[in-house]
Amino acid sequence: MIADYVIVGSGSAGAALAYRLAEAGRSVTVIEAGGTDWGPFIQMPAALSYPMNMARYDWGYASEPEPQLGGRRLVVPRGKVIGGSSSVNGMVWVRGHARDYDHWAEQGASGWAYADVLPYFRRIEHWHGPQPSDWRGEDGPMHIHRAGQWSPLFHAFVEAGRQAGYPVTQDYNGQQQEGFGAFDMSVWRGRRWSTANAYLRPALKTGRVRLVRGQARRVVFEGARAVGVEVARGGRIETIRAAREVVLSASSINTPKLLMLSGIGPGAHLAEHGIEVRADRPGVGQNLQDHLEVYVQFAARQPITLYRYWNLLGKALIGAQWLFTKTGHGASNQFESCGFIRSAAGVEYPDIQFHFLPIAVRYDGKAAAEGHGFQVHTGPMRSPSRGSVTLRSGDPLAPPVIRFNYMSHEDDWRDFRRALRLTREIFAQPAMAEHVRHEIQPGIAAEDDAGLDAFIREHAESAYHPCGTARMGAADDPMAVVDPECRVIGVEGLRVADSSVFPRVTNGNTNAPSILVGEKAADHILGRAPLPRDERSPWINPVWATSQK
């Protein structure tokens, strides 16, 4: 059977796209290299550190040695499973700031300004907040709920932000991002609400979507037109054909790799690997961006943190409660309080994000610090550093070469130091006094610029938000890879719909914006008029030009 559309990748954008195409009566084949997402490691929110470190669910990529980070190789988890990275992420739901999308439009992604995308975010969401909001959706596939902030530590962190002079926001995904408040999470009835659960399974039930397990090797062309995808499955190689179009939704790492293996990319680089150049697009694999963060950790005065469960019996009790009731600590990602602030006067909208966690532990679940503690993940949101994804060889099974070039711009160091010093100011407020025993890391030895820089160099980690490697822009922009309708420039019948197309990383976690791309691309593919623009303005701090708070 030849489907109308072939989509490579069942992740955040791919699943949403398949759902909307099927809803419109089109037939779709979705190619997915990974297996099932069933099991507690993925479905239980508190187990989030496990799947991204399991070869069963993760592509297992790592960066090249990062020169500014002491030559460290950083892990680059990408979901190799139904639902893609939405099945292995932290379930933190952040749309991004309105100005992010206005910037996209200014960079040539016409039709992607905030007024254009706000209606799509509302279409995506089924918002289960403390009160209805016309900034939020009420009947979309993605169930989103507001964290309950079960621990006094969550409330103390928000209050400390207020005491430090920052606003408290009732909904950072609504009109006002700037400030401190409760996080939203993509969790529903105690389960991870991935795009596999929200979009893919309902799409499969229509009978118009077929899921094919196998690894895509390249796009197949007849002349200048994409007509299918070559796939390795069941020990053999076959071509899965598309009657209308092929869409790559394979992640910001695998999508540029597939484009280059298919002859679309920097001509000289393709020639080096013996690949015939079909479209010389120098922007393919370039413009790689990410968020870098550090964990600022504190020892706790009171034994009220998650550390009390940091043993076999405690974990078993949480797991058993979740397994039988889908409630308790297992039903939360534990990122329940947040902050979005500006690093300096003259910064128009937030460029620092905080994730507060009521335990001092690494993201991979290892090395709980000295007993009871807590931490905040923080870092700048708009680094000027850019990296690349390139081919290691012409072998489709070879992992790509990933170079982020983290901290390669002098502004990165300035902004990171500011983030750390502002973090310390917040934790020095009266609301945290009864909770903070002492700072674990960076620690009192890291006070001056050199000490903070050394800490950043040794301890900064990826927040796992890679994007931008097939940038959207005007069709005559030589570094753009896709036009504003997600069509790959220079060929026919091929589109990209995933975080690869972001012109610049959004202000926060990237799952929601990735789903947005799939939703909006569906309307472009179907030839529909876009949803009517919503011209409401976001809240911008009225003193932003002269004050940091």
XYZ file of C-alpha atoms in Angstrom:
549
model
C 0.000 0.000 0.000
C 1.380 3.418 -0.953
C 0.323 6.069 1.559
C -0.273 9.687 0.684
C 2.455 10.755 3.099
C 5.496 9.095 4.617
C 6.743 10.581 7.901
C 10.130 9.623 9.322
C 9.882 9.743 13.115
C 6.994 9.281 15.549
C 8.163 11.925 18.001
C 6.833 15.287 19.105
C 6.206 16.748 15.645
C 5.855 13.526 13.643
C 3.057 12.089 15.765
C 1.142 15.383 15.773
C 1.503 15.634 12.008
C 0.300 12.054 11.453
C -2.739 12.715 13.644
C -3.796 15.856 11.773
C -3.250 14.309 8.332
C -5.306 11.262 9.298
C -7.992 13.512 10.770
C -8.221 15.139 7.325
C -8.722 11.738 5.669
C -5.200 11.253 4.326
C -3.281 7.989 4.521
C 0.053 8.058 6.346
C 2.985 5.723 6.919
C 5.114 6.567 9.953
C 8.619 5.099 10.049
C 10.072 4.639 13.532
C 13.448 3.091 14.359
C 12.585 2.473 18.002
C 10.250 0.078 19.767
C 7.383 0.240 22.198
C 7.068 2.844 24.915
C 5.171 0.548 27.223
C 6.559 -0.004 30.699
C 7.068 1.938 33.928
C 10.430 3.442 32.960
C 8.698 5.628 30.372
C 5.132 5.894 31.626
C 5.981 6.753 35.256
C 6.901 10.452 35.363
C 9.318 10.177 38.306
C 11.360 7.561 36.423
C 12.377 10.127 33.802
C 16.115 9.684 34.378
C 16.030 6.045 33.278
C 14.832 5.933 29.631
C 17.207 8.626 28.384
C 20.080 6.486 29.642
C 18.847 3.164 28.229
C 20.052 1.908 24.850
C 16.601 0.425 24.350
C 15.050 3.901 24.206
C 17.884 6.266 23.280
C 20.089 6.737 20.200
C 23.098 6.990 22.496
C 24.689 10.007 20.838
C 27.443 12.125 22.370
C 29.081 15.350 21.350
C 32.629 15.671 20.146
C 35.035 16.933 22.842
C 33.929 20.462 23.730
C 36.983 22.788 23.758
C 35.527 25.324 26.203
C 34.343 22.633 28.611
C 37.692 21.018 29.232
C 37.371 18.625 26.329
C 34.368 16.859 27.843
C 31.994 14.881 25.640
C 28.405 15.616 26.593
C 25.639 13.071 26.142
C 22.954 13.933 23.584
C 19.920 11.806 24.419
C 17.356 11.488 21.619
C 14.349 9.207 21.866
C 14.571 5.996 19.855
C 11.095 4.825 20.750
C 7.431 5.397 19.932
C 6.823 9.059 20.763
C 10.476 9.955 20.175
C 11.982 12.354 22.671
C 8.540 13.120 24.124
C 8.804 9.622 25.627
C 12.159 10.256 27.320
C 12.042 13.979 28.191
C 11.445 15.710 31.516
C 7.752 16.455 30.759
C 8.241 20.173 31.464
C 5.731 22.131 29.379
C 6.991 25.515 28.199
C 5.672 27.229 25.095
C 8.517 29.742 25.007
C 8.231 33.495 25.080
C 6.111 35.443 22.615
C 9.189 37.334 21.445
C 10.866 34.070 20.438
C 8.344 33.630 17.656
C 8.403 37.267 16.653
C 12.151 36.790 16.208
C 11.511 33.722 14.026
C 9.313 35.834 11.757
C 11.946 38.588 11.643
C 14.498 35.983 10.514
C 12.383 35.063 7.502
C 9.945 32.540 8.971
C 6.925 34.569 7.888
C 3.678 33.361 9.393
C 5.402 32.130 12.572
C 5.152 35.252 14.735
C 3.535 34.927 18.156
C 0.166 36.113 16.858
C 0.353 33.271 14.303
C 1.395 30.464 16.647
C -0.681 31.263 19.753
C -3.840 29.757 18.183
C -1.891 26.563 17.453
C -0.697 26.275 21.037
C -4.322 26.544 22.099
C -5.256 23.852 19.563
C -2.590 21.552 21.006
C -3.564 21.842 24.655
C -6.155 20.406 26.980
C -5.341 22.581 29.948
C -6.163 21.302 33.448
C -5.166 24.377 35.408
C -6.478 25.858 38.638
C -8.842 28.052 36.635
C -9.854 28.364 32.967
C -7.816 30.736 30.824
C -8.479 31.980 27.318
C -4.703 31.929 26.780
C -4.838 28.132 27.070
C -6.533 25.421 25.041
C -9.329 23.322 26.486
C -9.877 20.402 24.129
C -6.567 19.585 22.433
C -4.801 16.208 22.448
C -2.044 17.232 24.891
C -3.303 17.048 28.465
C -1.319 19.585 30.497
C -1.683 20.067 34.225
C -0.303 22.462 36.779
C 2.107 21.010 39.326
C 0.696 20.629 42.817
C 3.901 21.827 44.556
C 3.625 19.152 47.279
C 6.730 20.220 49.209
C 7.164 23.381 51.304
C 10.426 23.803 49.384
C 8.542 24.505 46.143
C 6.588 27.331 47.775
C 9.688 28.676 49.527
C 11.507 28.944 46.198
C 8.696 30.977 44.617
C 8.459 33.183 47.699
C 12.230 33.724 47.639
C 11.913 34.918 44.059
C 9.245 37.382 45.150
C 11.362 38.575 48.067
C 14.290 39.104 45.693
C 12.130 41.567 43.762
C 10.781 39.446 40.915
C 7.130 39.078 39.925
C 5.079 35.981 40.647
C 3.334 34.774 37.507
C 0.093 32.837 37.615
C 0.768 31.272 34.210
C 4.138 31.510 32.493
C 2.547 29.851 29.443
C -0.134 32.531 29.302
C 0.230 36.280 29.037
C 3.197 36.659 31.410
C 6.217 34.395 31.303
C 8.477 36.547 33.465
C 8.488 35.651 37.147
C 8.277 32.699 39.530
C 5.511 30.132 39.828
C 4.384 26.551 39.436
C 5.488 24.492 36.464
C 3.145 22.888 33.945
C 3.807 19.273 33.035
C 2.744 16.951 30.225
C 1.373 14.386 32.673
C -2.191 13.124 32.682
C -3.807 10.883 35.282
C -0.395 10.101 36.657
C 1.139 9.015 33.348
C 3.630 10.655 31.000
C 1.461 12.255 28.327
C 3.799 11.819 25.357
C 2.815 12.382 21.748
C 2.596 8.594 21.458
C -0.287 8.677 23.926
C -1.782 11.984 22.817
C -1.506 11.744 19.023
C -0.059 8.536 17.620
C -2.315 5.953 19.237
C -5.518 7.840 18.316
C -4.146 8.256 14.772
C -3.437 4.529 14.462
C -7.005 3.776 15.552
C -8.361 5.634 12.518
C -6.971 2.917 10.221
C -5.412 5.598 8.027
C -2.014 5.518 9.752
C 0.417 2.617 9.480
C 3.451 2.313 11.747
C 6.521 0.721 10.190
C 9.462 -0.267 12.383
C 12.804 0.275 10.711
C 15.696 2.697 10.315
C 15.438 5.270 7.550
C 18.601 5.388 5.419
C 17.852 8.114 2.881
C 15.094 9.838 0.931
C 14.443 8.340 -2.501
C 14.023 10.731 -5.427
C 12.749 10.534 -8.986
C 14.282 13.547 -10.641
C 13.929 16.458 -8.266
C 10.946 14.960 -6.440
C 11.006 12.907 -3.253
C 8.954 9.750 -3.767
C 9.785 7.616 -0.763
C 12.219 6.557 1.938
C 14.767 3.757 1.890
C 14.438 1.777 5.107
C 16.379 -1.057 6.733
C 13.938 -3.436 8.398
C 13.810 -7.123 9.095
C 17.323 -7.666 7.796
C 16.645 -6.200 4.366
C 16.436 -2.824 2.667
C 13.224 -1.638 1.039
C 11.678 1.569 -0.243
C 8.476 2.868 1.324
C 6.827 5.108 -1.211
C 4.740 8.240 -0.779
C 2.041 9.262 -3.242
C 2.228 12.922 -2.216
C 5.088 13.942 0.077
C 7.822 12.783 2.415
C 8.256 14.544 5.763
C 11.348 14.242 7.959
C 10.524 14.489 11.673
C 13.537 12.564 12.888
C 15.027 15.106 15.371
C 17.491 17.944 15.041
C 20.271 15.342 14.980
C 18.888 12.674 12.650
C 16.994 14.935 10.253
C 20.079 16.801 8.983
C 21.907 13.479 8.820
C 19.145 12.067 6.586
C 19.100 15.172 4.428
C 22.841 14.895 3.830
C 22.700 11.146 3.155
C 20.035 12.024 0.576
C 22.272 14.543 -1.200
C 20.892 17.713 0.384
C 23.455 19.766 2.278
C 26.825 21.495 1.985
C 28.104 20.336 -1.409
C 31.776 20.027 -0.496
C 30.997 18.045 2.656
C 28.759 15.625 0.762
C 31.406 15.156 -1.921
C 33.949 14.255 0.773
C 31.771 11.278 1.635
C 31.048 10.236 -1.939
C 27.440 11.446 -1.890
C 25.979 12.888 -5.077
C 24.846 16.455 -4.485
C 21.163 16.869 -5.214
C 20.730 20.299 -3.628
C 23.662 22.323 -2.338
C 22.223 23.761 0.879
C 25.056 24.983 3.109
C 22.689 25.474 6.055
C 21.932 21.762 6.507
C 23.434 20.665 9.819
C 24.566 24.193 10.729
C 23.015 26.570 13.283
C 22.984 23.851 15.984
C 21.854 25.342 19.309
C 21.093 24.043 22.770
C 20.584 25.167 26.335
C 23.473 24.615 28.722
C 22.805 24.523 32.455
C 24.440 23.899 35.813
C 22.967 22.439 38.996
C 23.304 24.790 41.947
C 22.934 22.518 44.969
C 22.223 23.202 48.638
C 22.257 20.997 51.730
C 18.899 21.076 53.515
C 18.325 21.988 57.160
C 15.190 19.850 57.396
C 14.688 16.201 56.299
C 11.787 17.056 53.980
C 13.344 16.337 50.596
C 13.019 13.390 48.248
C 16.255 12.012 49.708
C 14.161 10.087 52.235
C 13.138 7.835 49.320
C 16.667 7.542 47.885
C 16.988 3.861 48.787
C 15.649 0.574 47.481
C 12.690 0.444 49.867
C 11.722 4.061 49.231
C 11.855 3.671 45.479
C 9.881 0.416 45.716
C 7.153 2.107 47.747
C 6.870 4.987 45.278
C 6.845 2.545 42.359
C 4.188 0.331 43.930
C 1.913 3.270 44.726
C 2.234 4.535 41.168
C 1.750 1.091 39.636
C -1.530 0.482 41.444
C -2.981 3.988 41.779
C -1.035 6.282 39.385
C -0.653 8.712 42.284
C 2.036 9.803 44.729
C 5.564 10.968 44.042
C 5.827 8.634 41.067
C 3.154 10.657 39.260
C 5.271 13.834 39.190
C 8.420 14.746 37.294
C 9.356 16.636 40.500
C 10.093 19.821 38.548
C 7.216 21.662 40.206
C 8.455 25.242 40.628
C 10.161 27.499 38.143
C 11.404 30.966 37.418
C 12.007 33.040 34.292
C 14.039 36.205 34.843
C 16.084 38.751 32.910
C 19.832 38.797 33.450
C 20.312 42.569 33.227
C 18.664 45.898 32.555
C 18.124 46.326 28.835
C 17.169 42.678 28.287
C 13.585 42.872 27.046
C 12.337 39.457 28.120
C 13.604 36.565 30.267
C 16.894 34.954 29.304
C 17.454 32.806 32.415
C 15.311 29.833 33.423
C 15.167 27.970 36.752
C 13.996 24.391 37.332
C 13.705 23.697 41.063
C 14.094 20.094 42.267
C 13.586 18.949 45.904
C 16.658 16.693 45.954
C 20.346 17.206 45.185
C 21.046 14.703 42.428
C 22.341 14.480 38.869
C 19.876 14.389 35.970
C 20.866 10.783 35.191
C 19.753 9.767 38.673
C 23.278 9.216 39.974
C 25.361 10.687 42.767
C 22.850 12.022 45.251
C 24.748 14.663 47.170
C 25.354 14.756 50.907
C 22.046 13.565 52.291
C 19.022 15.840 52.261
C 19.361 18.658 49.783
C 17.781 20.446 46.849
C 18.918 22.145 43.688
C 18.032 24.497 40.905
C 18.976 23.955 37.280
C 19.855 27.247 35.655
C 21.573 28.744 32.663
C 21.196 31.360 29.908
C 18.477 30.775 27.335
C 19.839 32.622 24.295
C 23.480 31.682 23.820
C 25.080 33.200 20.702
C 27.232 30.050 20.250
C 26.438 27.853 17.263
C 27.494 24.326 16.391
C 26.915 21.734 13.698
C 25.813 18.218 12.856
C 27.870 16.652 10.068
C 28.386 13.209 8.591
C 31.004 10.883 10.016
C 30.790 8.788 6.856
C 28.388 7.873 4.088
C 27.270 4.842 6.121
C 23.682 5.414 7.333
C 24.468 3.435 10.498
C 27.381 5.683 11.514
C 26.506 8.228 14.205
C 26.825 11.836 13.072
C 29.490 14.244 14.273
C 27.891 16.590 16.819
C 29.743 19.778 17.744
C 27.884 22.281 19.887
C 30.764 24.737 20.427
C 29.325 25.490 23.849
C 30.605 28.657 25.557
C 32.497 29.730 22.439
C 31.283 33.344 22.673
C 32.451 35.730 25.377
C 28.831 36.667 26.136
C 28.185 33.075 27.259
C 30.598 33.471 30.180
C 29.209 36.844 31.196
C 25.616 35.593 31.102
C 26.396 32.363 32.960
C 28.179 34.250 35.756
C 25.164 36.528 36.057
C 22.857 33.510 36.256
C 24.898 32.001 39.089
C 25.131 35.231 41.083
C 21.404 35.920 40.677
C 20.679 32.357 41.805
C 22.684 32.891 44.978
C 20.802 36.130 45.633
C 17.478 34.279 45.433
C 18.577 31.509 47.788
C 19.837 34.121 50.274
C 16.298 35.435 50.800
C 14.455 34.908 54.124
C 12.070 32.342 52.616
C 14.984 29.948 52.050
C 16.811 30.696 55.334
C 15.022 27.933 57.235
C 15.872 25.440 54.473
C 19.458 26.191 53.371
C 22.217 24.666 55.514
C 25.014 25.504 53.096
C 25.813 25.620 49.395
C 27.172 22.316 48.066
C 28.068 23.519 44.605
C 29.540 25.720 43.226
C 30.558 26.225 46.902
C 32.136 29.126 48.698
C 35.454 28.700 46.869
C 33.781 29.803 43.620
C 33.178 33.496 44.230
C 35.178 35.472 41.682
C 34.867 35.228 37.911
C 37.684 32.692 37.629
C 36.107 30.419 40.237
C 32.691 30.554 38.577
C 34.223 29.958 35.152
C 36.054 26.890 36.446
C 32.806 25.526 37.894
C 30.958 26.104 34.621
C 33.759 24.491 32.615
C 33.710 21.384 34.780
C 30.030 20.994 35.585
C 27.846 22.514 32.837
C 25.541 19.972 31.217
C 23.164 20.033 28.279
C 19.513 20.674 29.066
C 18.793 18.396 26.061
C 17.235 21.040 23.820
C 19.198 20.705 20.543
C 17.560 22.426 17.589
C 18.045 24.648 14.542
C 19.912 22.347 12.136
C 17.536 22.792 9.187
C 16.603 26.390 9.752
C 13.395 27.894 8.441
C 13.707 31.110 6.477
C 12.941 32.921 3.252
C 13.311 30.814 0.106
C 16.081 33.106 -1.156
C 18.088 32.898 2.093
C 21.186 30.832 1.231
C 21.461 29.452 4.787
C 17.783 28.519 5.106
C 16.944 24.855 4.590
C 13.145 25.013 4.572
C 10.749 27.785 3.621
C 8.003 29.010 5.992
C 5.770 26.133 4.880
C 8.478 23.640 5.921
C 9.295 22.694 2.285
C 12.941 21.780 1.706
C 14.354 24.427 -0.626
C 15.772 23.093 -3.891
C 13.747 19.884 -4.195
C 10.079 18.919 -4.432
C 7.826 16.743 -2.328
C 9.995 16.914 0.811
C 9.423 18.775 4.058
C 10.960 18.941 7.510
C 8.773 19.201 10.603
C 10.652 19.037 13.886
C 12.917 21.184 16.048
C 15.459 21.284 13.220
C 13.501 24.151 11.652
C 13.741 26.515 14.654
C 15.616 29.648 13.555
C 16.601 30.167 17.188
C 16.054 28.080 20.316
C 12.981 29.085 22.283
C 13.015 30.434 25.817
C 12.537 27.228 27.784
C 12.014 23.541 27.169
C 11.489 22.573 23.550
C 8.842 19.834 23.534
C 5.830 22.146 23.166
C 7.424 24.191 20.337
C 8.314 20.944 18.533
C 4.695 19.797 18.682
C 3.709 23.254 17.408
C 5.821 22.675 14.289
C 4.026 19.403 13.545
C 0.600 20.969 14.079
C 1.248 24.009 11.924
C 3.064 22.022 9.215
C -0.053 19.859 8.876
C -2.112 22.868 7.816
C 0.559 23.880 5.309
C 0.681 20.367 3.863
C -3.105 20.187 3.622
C -3.235 23.570 1.894
C -5.451 25.012 4.576
C -5.607 28.631 5.598
C -3.724 29.066 8.866
C -5.701 29.555 12.059
C -6.739 33.196 12.524
C -4.070 35.322 14.186
C -4.449 36.219 17.862
C -3.231 39.794 18.198
C -3.134 39.950 22.002
C 0.122 41.277 23.379
C 2.272 39.473 25.946
C 3.252 41.122 29.203
C 6.643 42.795 28.966
C 8.146 44.222 32.146
C 7.519 47.993 31.863
C 10.922 48.791 33.400
C 12.937 46.315 31.339
C 15.053 49.023 29.690
C 16.330 50.438 32.966
C 15.996 47.670 35.547
C 16.991 43.996 35.855
C 13.864 43.254 37.929
